[in-house]
């Protein structure tokens, strides 16, 4: 089968039994122009290739080798590798998000119960009561309440209220 555009033009012209002059007449160019195309001395413009495709009853892609059948083989290893990578990436992201959310929830919960824990320790003699620790615990409680109110009281402060 012909390899160049010019060889493909010549091959189709000869199959249809047309002369260079007849092709030139139908495309409104000179016979020398058709000869230059077939001799690969000049490339026909795109519009001429479209007209040639209509004249020869082929698709324009024919002149660029578009009639070749391309076989695509399924690459199982590439598919498997892609699936494994995507699965691992998904789980890494999911575990990171869940860890971050649990950490936020634990900090908010800890901030809410911090004054109670200090009171419990003082009542049962686990640790002596200190006003500075109690003040810091109250500050954490206020921060936790502000965070909860900021996000509409939901338990997902990272994503906000739905």
mmCIF file of N, CA, C and O in Angstrom, residues 49-105:
data_model
loop_
_atom_site.group_PDB
_atom_site.id
_atom_site.type_symbol
_atom_site.label_atom_id
_atom_site.label_comp_id
_atom_site.label_asym_id
_atom_site.label_seq_id
_atom_site.Cartn_x
_atom_site.Cartn_y
_atom_site.Cartn_z
ATOM 1 N N UNK A 49 -7.195 18.303 -0.376
ATOM 2 C CA UNK A 49 -7.336 16.934 0.124
ATOM 3 C C UNK A 49 -8.799 16.590 0.378
ATOM 4 O O UNK A 49 -9.240 15.466 0.113
ATOM 5 N N UNK A 50 -9.558 17.555 0.865
ATOM 6 C CA UNK A 50 -10.996 17.319 1.061
ATOM 7 C C UNK A 50 -11.689 17.089 -0.282
ATOM 8 O O UNK A 50 -12.520 16.183 -0.408
ATOM 9 N N UNK A 51 -11.327 17.896 -1.266
ATOM 10 C CA UNK A 51 -11.913 17.714 -2.601
ATOM 11 C C UNK A 51 -11.483 16.382 -3.221
ATOM 12 O O UNK A 51 -12.293 15.700 -3.863
ATOM 13 N N UNK A 52 -10.215 16.013 -3.050
ATOM 14 C CA UNK A 52 -9.741 14.718 -3.542
ATOM 15 C C UNK A 52 -10.490 13.566 -2.850
ATOM 16 O O UNK A 52 -10.837 12.571 -3.495
ATOM 17 N N UNK A 53 -10.725 13.705 -1.551
ATOM 18 C CA UNK A 53 -11.442 12.661 -0.823
ATOM 19 C C UNK A 53 -12.855 12.495 -1.374
ATOM 20 O O UNK A 53 -13.335 11.370 -1.541
ATOM 21 N N UNK A 54 -13.527 13.598 -1.692
ATOM 22 C CA UNK A 54 -14.867 13.512 -2.292
ATOM 23 C C UNK A 54 -14.792 12.878 -3.671
ATOM 24 O O UNK A 54 -15.609 12.024 -4.022
ATOM 25 N N UNK A 55 -13.810 13.290 -4.457
ATOM 26 C CA UNK A 55 -13.665 12.771 -5.811
ATOM 27 C C UNK A 55 -13.364 11.268 -5.804
ATOM 28 O O UNK A 55 -13.929 10.505 -6.587
ATOM 29 N N UNK A 56 -12.503 10.824 -4.885
ATOM 30 C CA UNK A 56 -12.102 9.427 -4.825
ATOM 31 C C UNK A 56 -13.012 8.589 -3.928
ATOM 32 O O UNK A 56 -12.808 7.389 -3.794
ATOM 33 N N UNK A 57 -13.980 9.230 -3.288
ATOM 34 C CA UNK A 57 -14.927 8.566 -2.396
ATOM 35 C C UNK A 57 -14.204 7.859 -1.232
ATOM 36 O O UNK A 57 -14.404 6.675 -0.966
ATOM 37 N N UNK A 58 -13.331 8.609 -0.590
ATOM 38 C CA UNK A 58 -12.629 8.126 0.601
ATOM 39 C C UNK A 58 -12.705 9.227 1.657
ATOM 40 O O UNK A 58 -13.081 10.364 1.367
ATOM 41 N N UNK A 59 -12.322 8.888 2.845
ATOM 42 C CA UNK A 59 -12.246 9.900 3.907
ATOM 43 C C UNK A 59 -10.919 10.634 3.781
ATOM 44 O O UNK A 59 -9.922 10.049 3.330
ATOM 45 N N UNK A 60 -10.868 11.895 4.190
ATOM 46 C CA UNK A 60 -9.601 12.636 4.114
ATOM 47 C C UNK A 60 -8.464 11.951 4.882
ATOM 48 O O UNK A 60 -7.308 12.069 4.516
ATOM 49 N N UNK A 61 -8.808 11.204 5.914
ATOM 50 C CA UNK A 61 -7.781 10.517 6.700
ATOM 51 C C UNK A 61 -7.056 9.462 5.874
ATOM 52 O O UNK A 61 -5.935 9.065 6.220
ATOM 53 N N UNK A 62 -7.651 9.008 4.784
ATOM 54 C CA UNK A 62 -7.026 7.997 3.918
ATOM 55 C C UNK A 62 -5.653 8.472 3.438
ATOM 56 O O UNK A 62 -4.713 7.690 3.381
ATOM 57 N N UNK A 63 -5.539 9.757 3.127
ATOM 58 C CA UNK A 63 -4.289 10.285 2.579
ATOM 59 C C UNK A 63 -3.170 10.332 3.625
ATOM 60 O O UNK A 63 -2.004 10.416 3.283
ATOM 61 N N UNK A 64 -3.561 10.271 4.897
ATOM 62 C CA UNK A 64 -2.571 10.299 5.974
ATOM 63 C C UNK A 64 -2.369 8.916 6.586
ATOM 64 O O UNK A 64 -1.796 8.779 7.649
ATOM 65 N N UNK A 65 -2.869 7.885 5.910
ATOM 66 C CA UNK A 65 -2.718 6.527 6.420
ATOM 67 C C UNK A 65 -3.828 6.145 7.372
ATOM 68 O O UNK A 65 -3.665 5.245 8.181
ATOM 69 N N UNK A 66 -4.963 6.823 7.300
ATOM 70 C CA UNK A 66 -6.075 6.585 8.219
ATOM 71 C C UNK A 66 -6.851 5.321 7.951
ATOM 72 O O UNK A 66 -7.772 5.011 8.680
ATOM 73 N N UNK A 67 -6.497 4.570 6.908
ATOM 74 C CA UNK A 67 -7.230 3.337 6.619
ATOM 75 C C UNK A 67 -6.600 2.127 7.295
ATOM 76 O O UNK A 67 -7.095 1.018 7.174
ATOM 77 N N UNK A 68 -5.523 2.347 8.024
ATOM 78 C CA UNK A 68 -4.867 1.237 8.703
ATOM 79 C C UNK A 68 -5.653 0.875 9.958
ATOM 80 O O UNK A 68 -6.164 1.737 10.653
ATOM 81 N N UNK A 69 -5.722 -0.399 10.231
ATOM 82 C CA UNK A 69 -6.409 -0.882 11.422
ATOM 83 C C UNK A 69 -5.405 -0.921 12.562
ATOM 84 O O UNK A 69 -4.339 -1.524 12.446
ATOM 85 N N UNK A 70 -5.743 -0.269 13.651
ATOM 86 C CA UNK A 70 -4.859 -0.219 14.804
ATOM 87 C C UNK A 70 -5.458 -1.109 15.884
ATOM 88 O O UNK A 70 -6.610 -0.935 16.278
ATOM 89 N N UNK A 71 -4.682 -2.055 16.327
ATOM 90 C CA UNK A 71 -5.134 -2.957 17.376
ATOM 91 C C UNK A 71 -4.609 -2.442 18.711
ATOM 92 O O UNK A 71 -3.411 -2.198 18.855
ATOM 93 N N UNK A 72 -5.493 -2.296 19.668
ATOM 94 C CA UNK A 72 -5.101 -1.902 21.007
ATOM 95 C C UNK A 72 -5.229 -3.125 21.894
ATOM 96 O O UNK A 72 -6.301 -3.717 21.991
ATOM 97 N N UNK A 73 -4.143 -3.487 22.539
ATOM 98 C CA UNK A 73 -4.167 -4.632 23.422
ATOM 99 C C UNK A 73 -4.412 -4.153 24.845
ATOM 100 O O UNK A 73 -3.951 -3.094 25.248
ATOM 101 N N UNK A 74 -5.152 -4.945 25.581
ATOM 102 C CA UNK A 74 -5.442 -4.636 26.971
ATOM 103 C C UNK A 74 -4.220 -4.980 27.810
ATOM 104 O O UNK A 74 -3.722 -6.098 27.775
ATOM 105 N N UNK A 75 -3.724 -4.018 28.553
ATOM 106 C CA UNK A 75 -2.564 -4.230 29.404
ATOM 107 C C UNK A 75 -3.060 -4.490 30.823
ATOM 108 O O UNK A 75 -3.379 -3.572 31.567
ATOM 109 N N UNK A 76 -3.132 -5.762 31.176
ATOM 110 C CA UNK A 76 -3.646 -6.148 32.485
ATOM 111 C C UNK A 76 -2.795 -5.585 33.612
ATOM 112 O O UNK A 76 -3.315 -5.130 34.626
ATOM 113 N N UNK A 77 -1.471 -5.599 33.443
ATOM 114 C CA UNK A 77 -0.595 -5.137 34.512
ATOM 115 C C UNK A 77 -0.739 -3.636 34.754
ATOM 116 O O UNK A 77 -0.707 -3.181 35.894
ATOM 117 N N UNK A 78 -0.921 -2.879 33.691
ATOM 118 C CA UNK A 78 -1.145 -1.440 33.856
ATOM 119 C C UNK A 78 -2.475 -1.189 34.555
ATOM 120 O O UNK A 78 -2.575 -0.336 35.443
ATOM 121 N N UNK A 79 -3.495 -1.931 34.163
ATOM 122 C CA UNK A 79 -4.808 -1.793 34.798
ATOM 123 C C UNK A 79 -4.728 -2.169 36.277
ATOM 124 O O UNK A 79 -5.225 -1.451 37.145
ATOM 125 N N UNK A 80 -4.093 -3.305 36.567
ATOM 126 C CA UNK A 80 -3.964 -3.765 37.947
ATOM 127 C C UNK A 80 -3.167 -2.761 38.786
ATOM 128 O O UNK A 80 -3.548 -2.436 39.907
ATOM 129 N N UNK A 81 -2.082 -2.252 38.222
ATOM 130 C CA UNK A 81 -1.278 -1.262 38.938
ATOM 131 C C UNK A 81 -2.053 0.010 39.214
ATOM 132 O O UNK A 81 -1.970 0.582 40.294
ATOM 133 N N UNK A 82 -2.827 0.431 38.239
ATOM 134 C CA UNK A 82 -3.647 1.629 38.420
ATOM 135 C C UNK A 82 -4.695 1.412 39.507
ATOM 136 O O UNK A 82 -4.933 2.289 40.341
ATOM 137 N N UNK A 83 -5.314 0.251 39.504
ATOM 138 C CA UNK A 83 -6.339 -0.037 40.513
ATOM 139 C C UNK A 83 -5.725 -0.095 41.907
ATOM 140 O O UNK A 83 -6.278 0.447 42.863
ATOM 141 N N UNK A 84 -4.577 -0.754 42.033
ATOM 142 C CA UNK A 84 -3.917 -0.852 43.338
ATOM 143 C C UNK A 84 -3.512 0.537 43.825
ATOM 144 O O UNK A 84 -3.755 0.900 44.976
ATOM 145 N N UNK A 85 -2.925 1.328 42.933
ATOM 146 C CA UNK A 85 -2.518 2.682 43.321
ATOM 147 C C UNK A 85 -3.721 3.503 43.775
ATOM 148 O O UNK A 85 -3.681 4.156 44.815
ATOM 149 N N UNK A 86 -4.803 3.475 42.987
ATOM 150 C CA UNK A 86 -5.988 4.259 43.341
ATOM 151 C C UNK A 86 -6.610 3.778 44.642
ATOM 152 O O UNK A 86 -7.056 4.585 45.457
ATOM 153 N N UNK A 87 -6.631 2.465 44.854
ATOM 154 C CA UNK A 87 -7.187 1.924 46.091
ATOM 155 C C UNK A 87 -6.352 2.356 47.286
ATOM 156 O O UNK A 87 -6.887 2.825 48.299
ATOM 157 N N UNK A 88 -5.037 2.224 47.166
ATOM 158 C CA UNK A 88 -4.163 2.642 48.272
ATOM 159 C C UNK A 88 -4.269 4.142 48.525
ATOM 160 O O UNK A 88 -4.324 4.590 49.672
ATOM 161 N N UNK A 89 -4.306 4.928 47.450
ATOM 162 C CA UNK A 89 -4.425 6.376 47.606
ATOM 163 C C UNK A 89 -5.736 6.737 48.292
ATOM 164 O O UNK A 89 -5.770 7.563 49.200
ATOM 165 N N UNK A 90 -6.833 6.084 47.871
ATOM 166 C CA UNK A 90 -8.142 6.353 48.487
ATOM 167 C C UNK A 90 -8.102 6.058 49.977
ATOM 168 O O UNK A 90 -8.556 6.859 50.787
ATOM 169 N N UNK A 91 -7.558 4.894 50.347
ATOM 170 C CA UNK A 91 -7.547 4.528 51.753
ATOM 171 C C UNK A 91 -6.609 5.413 52.566
ATOM 172 O O UNK A 91 -6.894 5.722 53.731
ATOM 173 N N UNK A 92 -5.506 5.839 51.986
ATOM 174 C CA UNK A 92 -4.622 6.750 52.706
ATOM 175 C C UNK A 92 -5.322 8.072 52.976
ATOM 176 O O UNK A 92 -5.241 8.620 54.076
ATOM 177 N N UNK A 93 -6.026 8.597 51.977
ATOM 178 C CA UNK A 93 -6.761 9.847 52.160
ATOM 179 C C UNK A 93 -7.889 9.657 53.167
ATOM 180 O O UNK A 93 -8.094 10.484 54.059
ATOM 181 N N UNK A 94 -8.633 8.564 53.032
ATOM 182 C CA UNK A 94 -9.751 8.313 53.946
ATOM 183 C C UNK A 94 -9.263 8.184 55.382
ATOM 184 O O UNK A 94 -9.844 8.775 56.307
ATOM 185 N N UNK A 95 -8.189 7.437 55.609
ATOM 186 C CA UNK A 95 -7.660 7.265 56.963
ATOM 187 C C UNK A 95 -7.143 8.596 57.506
ATOM 188 O O UNK A 95 -7.351 8.919 58.683
ATOM 189 N N UNK A 96 -6.516 9.398 56.660
ATOM 190 C CA UNK A 96 -6.034 10.714 57.105
ATOM 191 C C UNK A 96 -7.186 11.613 57.521
ATOM 192 O O UNK A 96 -7.119 12.281 58.562
ATOM 193 N N UNK A 97 -8.255 11.627 56.733
ATOM 194 C CA UNK A 97 -9.403 12.480 57.057
ATOM 195 C C UNK A 97 -10.076 12.003 58.334
ATOM 196 O O UNK A 97 -10.410 12.807 59.212
ATOM 197 N N UNK A 98 -10.280 10.695 58.451
ATOM 198 C CA UNK A 98 -10.924 10.167 59.660
ATOM 199 C C UNK A 98 -10.067 10.461 60.890
ATOM 200 O O UNK A 98 -10.581 10.861 61.940
ATOM 201 N N UNK A 99 -8.765 10.286 60.778
ATOM 202 C CA UNK A 99 -7.868 10.578 61.904
ATOM 203 C C UNK A 99 -7.951 12.045 62.300
ATOM 204 O O UNK A 99 -8.030 12.377 63.489
ATOM 205 N N UNK A 100 -7.965 12.912 61.299
ATOM 206 C CA UNK A 100 -8.058 14.348 61.582
ATOM 207 C C UNK A 100 -9.382 14.686 62.260
ATOM 208 O O UNK A 100 -9.418 15.439 63.238
ATOM 209 N N UNK A 101 -10.472 14.116 61.755
ATOM 210 C CA UNK A 101 -11.782 14.383 62.359
ATOM 211 C C UNK A 101 -11.859 13.847 63.789
ATOM 212 O O UNK A 101 -12.371 14.536 64.691
ATOM 213 N N UNK A 102 -11.380 12.633 64.006
ATOM 214 C CA UNK A 102 -11.410 12.078 65.355
ATOM 215 C C UNK A 102 -10.574 12.909 66.318
ATOM 216 O O UNK A 102 -10.955 13.114 67.479
ATOM 217 N N UNK A 103 -9.439 13.393 65.838
ATOM 218 C CA UNK A 103 -8.595 14.250 66.681
ATOM 219 C C UNK A 103 -9.339 15.533 67.048
ATOM 220 O O UNK A 103 -9.321 15.968 68.203
ATOM 221 N N UNK A 104 -10.003 16.132 66.081
ATOM 222 C CA UNK A 104 -10.770 17.356 66.361
ATOM 223 C C UNK A 104 -11.893 17.082 67.346
ATOM 224 O O UNK A 104 -12.114 17.856 68.286
ATOM 225 N N UNK A 105 -12.616 16.010 67.131
ATOM 226 C CA UNK A 105 -13.719 15.693 68.048
ATOM 227 C C UNK A 105 -13.204 15.428 69.464
ATOM 228 O O UNK A 105 -13.797 15.855 70.452
#
